[in-house]
Coordinates of N, CA, C and O in Angstrom, one line a residue:
X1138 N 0.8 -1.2 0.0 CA 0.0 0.0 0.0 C 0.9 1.2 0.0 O 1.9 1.2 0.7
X1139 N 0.7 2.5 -0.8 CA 1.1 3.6 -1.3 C 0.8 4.3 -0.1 O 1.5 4.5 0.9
X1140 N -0.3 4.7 -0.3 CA -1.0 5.5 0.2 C -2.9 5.3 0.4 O -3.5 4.6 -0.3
X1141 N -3.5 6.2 1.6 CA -4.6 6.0 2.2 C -5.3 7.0 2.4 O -4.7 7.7 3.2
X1142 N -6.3 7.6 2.0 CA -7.2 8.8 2.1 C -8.4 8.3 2.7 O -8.6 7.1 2.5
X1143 N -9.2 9.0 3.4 CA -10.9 8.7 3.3 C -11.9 8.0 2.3 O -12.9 7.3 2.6
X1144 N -11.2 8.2 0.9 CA -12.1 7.6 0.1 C -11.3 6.9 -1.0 O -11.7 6.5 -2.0
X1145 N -9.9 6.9 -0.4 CA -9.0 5.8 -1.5 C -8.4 5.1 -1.2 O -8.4 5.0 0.0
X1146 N -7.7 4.3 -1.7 CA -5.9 3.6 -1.6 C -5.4 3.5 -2.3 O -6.2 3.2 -3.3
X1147 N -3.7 3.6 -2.7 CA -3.2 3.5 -3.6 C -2.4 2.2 -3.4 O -1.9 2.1 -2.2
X1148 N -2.0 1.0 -4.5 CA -2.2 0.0 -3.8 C -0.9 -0.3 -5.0 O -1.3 0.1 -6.1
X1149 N 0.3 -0.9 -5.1 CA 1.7 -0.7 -5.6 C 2.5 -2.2 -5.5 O 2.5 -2.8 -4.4
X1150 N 2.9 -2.6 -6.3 CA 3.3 -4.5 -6.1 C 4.6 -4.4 -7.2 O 4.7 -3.5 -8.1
X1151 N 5.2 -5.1 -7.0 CA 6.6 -5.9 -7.8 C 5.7 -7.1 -8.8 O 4.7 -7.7 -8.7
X1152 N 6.7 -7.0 -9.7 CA 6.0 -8.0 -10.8 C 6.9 -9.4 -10.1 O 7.9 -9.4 -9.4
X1153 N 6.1 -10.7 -10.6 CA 7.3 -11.7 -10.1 C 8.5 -12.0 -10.1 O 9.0 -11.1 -10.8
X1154 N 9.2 -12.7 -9.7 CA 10.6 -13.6 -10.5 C 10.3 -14.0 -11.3 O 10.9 -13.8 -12.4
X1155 N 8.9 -15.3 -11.1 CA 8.9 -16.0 -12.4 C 7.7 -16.3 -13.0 O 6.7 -16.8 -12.5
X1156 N 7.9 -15.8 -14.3 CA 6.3 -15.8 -14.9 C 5.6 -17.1 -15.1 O 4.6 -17.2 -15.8
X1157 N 6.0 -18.1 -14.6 CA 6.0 -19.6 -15.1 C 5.8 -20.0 -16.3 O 5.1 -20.9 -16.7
X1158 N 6.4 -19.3 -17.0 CA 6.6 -19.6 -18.6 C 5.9 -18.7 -19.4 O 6.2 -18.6 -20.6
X1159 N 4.7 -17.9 -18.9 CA 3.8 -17.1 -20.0 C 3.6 -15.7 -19.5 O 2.9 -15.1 -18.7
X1160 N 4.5 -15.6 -20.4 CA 4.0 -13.4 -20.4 C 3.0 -12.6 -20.0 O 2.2 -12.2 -20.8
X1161 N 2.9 -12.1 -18.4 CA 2.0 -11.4 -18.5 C 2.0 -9.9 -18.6 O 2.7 -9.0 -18.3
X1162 N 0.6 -10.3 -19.3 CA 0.4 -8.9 -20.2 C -0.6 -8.0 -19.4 O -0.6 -6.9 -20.0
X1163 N -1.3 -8.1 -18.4 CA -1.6 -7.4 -17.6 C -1.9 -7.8 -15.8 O -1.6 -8.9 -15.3
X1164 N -2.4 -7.0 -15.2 CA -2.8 -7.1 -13.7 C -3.7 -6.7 -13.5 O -3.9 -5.5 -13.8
X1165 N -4.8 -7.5 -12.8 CA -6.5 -7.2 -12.4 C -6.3 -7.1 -10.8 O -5.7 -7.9 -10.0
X1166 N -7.0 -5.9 -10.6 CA -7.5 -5.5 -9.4 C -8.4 -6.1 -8.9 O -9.1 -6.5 -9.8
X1167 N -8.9 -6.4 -7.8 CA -9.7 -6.9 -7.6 C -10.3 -6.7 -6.0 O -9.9 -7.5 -5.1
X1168 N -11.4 -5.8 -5.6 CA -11.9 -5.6 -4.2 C -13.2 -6.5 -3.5 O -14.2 -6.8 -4.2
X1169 N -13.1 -6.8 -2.5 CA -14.1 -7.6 -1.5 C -14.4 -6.6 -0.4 O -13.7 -6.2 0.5
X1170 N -15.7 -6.4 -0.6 CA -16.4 -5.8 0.3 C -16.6 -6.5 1.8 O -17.7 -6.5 2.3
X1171 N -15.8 -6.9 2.3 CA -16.1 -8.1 3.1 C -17.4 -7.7 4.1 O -17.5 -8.6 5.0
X1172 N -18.1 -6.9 4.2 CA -19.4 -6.4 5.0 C -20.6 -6.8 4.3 O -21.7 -6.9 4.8
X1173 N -20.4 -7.2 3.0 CA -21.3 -7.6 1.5 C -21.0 -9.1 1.3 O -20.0 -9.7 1.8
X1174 N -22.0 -9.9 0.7 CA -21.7 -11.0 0.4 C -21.7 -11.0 -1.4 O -22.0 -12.0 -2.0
X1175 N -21.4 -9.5 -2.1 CA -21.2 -9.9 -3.4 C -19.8 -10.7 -4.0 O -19.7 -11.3 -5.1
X1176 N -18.8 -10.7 -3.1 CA -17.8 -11.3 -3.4 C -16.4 -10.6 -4.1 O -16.0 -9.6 -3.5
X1177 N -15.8 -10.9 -4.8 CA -14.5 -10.1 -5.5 C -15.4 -9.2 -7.1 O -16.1 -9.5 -8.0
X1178 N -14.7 -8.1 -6.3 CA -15.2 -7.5 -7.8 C -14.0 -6.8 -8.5 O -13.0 -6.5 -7.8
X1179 N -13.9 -6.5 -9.8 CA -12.9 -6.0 -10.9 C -12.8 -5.0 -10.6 O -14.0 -4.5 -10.5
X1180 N -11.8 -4.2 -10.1 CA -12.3 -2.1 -10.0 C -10.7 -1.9 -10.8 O -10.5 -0.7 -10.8
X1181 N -9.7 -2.5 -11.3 CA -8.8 -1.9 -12.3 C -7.8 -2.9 -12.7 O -7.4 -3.8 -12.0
X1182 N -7.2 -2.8 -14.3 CA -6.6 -3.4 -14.5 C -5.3 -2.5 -15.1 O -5.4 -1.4 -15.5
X1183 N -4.2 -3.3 -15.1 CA -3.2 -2.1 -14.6 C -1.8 -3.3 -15.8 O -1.2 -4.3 -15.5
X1184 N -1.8 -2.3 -17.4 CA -0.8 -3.1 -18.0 C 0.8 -2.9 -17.8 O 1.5 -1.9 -17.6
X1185 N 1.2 -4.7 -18.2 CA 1.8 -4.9 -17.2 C 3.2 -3.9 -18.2 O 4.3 -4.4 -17.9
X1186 N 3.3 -3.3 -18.7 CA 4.6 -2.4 -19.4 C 4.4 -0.9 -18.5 O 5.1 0.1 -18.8
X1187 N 3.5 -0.7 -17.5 CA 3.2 0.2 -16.9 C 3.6 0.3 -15.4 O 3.4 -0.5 -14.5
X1188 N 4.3 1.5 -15.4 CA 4.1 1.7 -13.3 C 3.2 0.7 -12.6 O 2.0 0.9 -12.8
X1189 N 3.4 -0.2 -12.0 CA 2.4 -1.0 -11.4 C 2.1 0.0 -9.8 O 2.7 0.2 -8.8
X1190 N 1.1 0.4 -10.3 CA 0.8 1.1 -9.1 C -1.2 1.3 -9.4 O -1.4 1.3 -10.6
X1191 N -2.1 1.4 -8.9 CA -3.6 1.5 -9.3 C -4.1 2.0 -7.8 O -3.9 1.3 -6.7
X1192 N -4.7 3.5 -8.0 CA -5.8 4.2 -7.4 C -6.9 3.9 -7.3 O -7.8 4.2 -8.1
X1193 N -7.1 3.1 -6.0 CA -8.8 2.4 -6.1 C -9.8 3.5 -5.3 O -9.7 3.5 -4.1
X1194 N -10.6 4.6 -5.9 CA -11.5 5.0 -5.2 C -12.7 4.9 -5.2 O -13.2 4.1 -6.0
X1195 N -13.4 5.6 -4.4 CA -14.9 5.3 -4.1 C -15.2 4.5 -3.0 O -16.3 3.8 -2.9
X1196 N -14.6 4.6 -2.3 CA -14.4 3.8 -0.6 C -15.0 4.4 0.4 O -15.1 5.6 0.2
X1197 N -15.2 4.1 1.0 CA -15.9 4.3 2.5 C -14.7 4.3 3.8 O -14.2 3.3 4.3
X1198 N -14.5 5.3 4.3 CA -13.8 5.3 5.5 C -14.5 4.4 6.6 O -15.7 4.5 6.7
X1199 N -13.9 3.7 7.2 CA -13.7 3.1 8.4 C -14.4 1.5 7.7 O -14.6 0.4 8.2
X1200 N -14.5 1.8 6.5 CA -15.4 0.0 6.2 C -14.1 -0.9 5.7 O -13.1 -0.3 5.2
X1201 N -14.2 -2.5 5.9 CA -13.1 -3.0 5.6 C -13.1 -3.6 4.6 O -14.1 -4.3 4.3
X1202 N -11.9 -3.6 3.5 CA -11.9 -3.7 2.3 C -10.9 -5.0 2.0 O -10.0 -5.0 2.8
X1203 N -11.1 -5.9 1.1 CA -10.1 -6.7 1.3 C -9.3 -6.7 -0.7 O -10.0 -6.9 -1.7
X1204 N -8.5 -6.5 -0.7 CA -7.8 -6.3 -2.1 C -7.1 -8.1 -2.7 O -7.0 -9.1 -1.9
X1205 N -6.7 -8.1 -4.3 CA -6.0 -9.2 -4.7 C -5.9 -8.6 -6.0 O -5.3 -9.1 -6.9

């Protein structure tokens, strides 16, 4: 994690060591409301020739979020 606002996070990763043999070509965000029972949802995908870094907003302060 980057950084933390009231209504965001900025959320920042290392690409692997090892791709197990196949190139990837991008990275999916993915958030769990865990107070919700809708489950993992898509909120950004982030290609992988790029800054890996992705601004998830529209959050709710004090609610718990769970990221992948």
């Amino acid at each position: 994690m980057v950084n933390v606002s009231e209504d965001s996070v900025t959320l920042s990763w290392l690409s692997p060591h090892s791709d197990g043999g196949s190139r990837i070509f991008r990275y999916v965000v993915e958030l769990c409301d865990i107070s919700r029972a809708e489950g993992w949802v898509k909120v950004k995908e982030v290609d992988s020739t790029d800054i890996l870094v992705a601004c998830i907003e529209g959050l709710r302060e004090g609610k718990p979020y769970l990221f992948r």
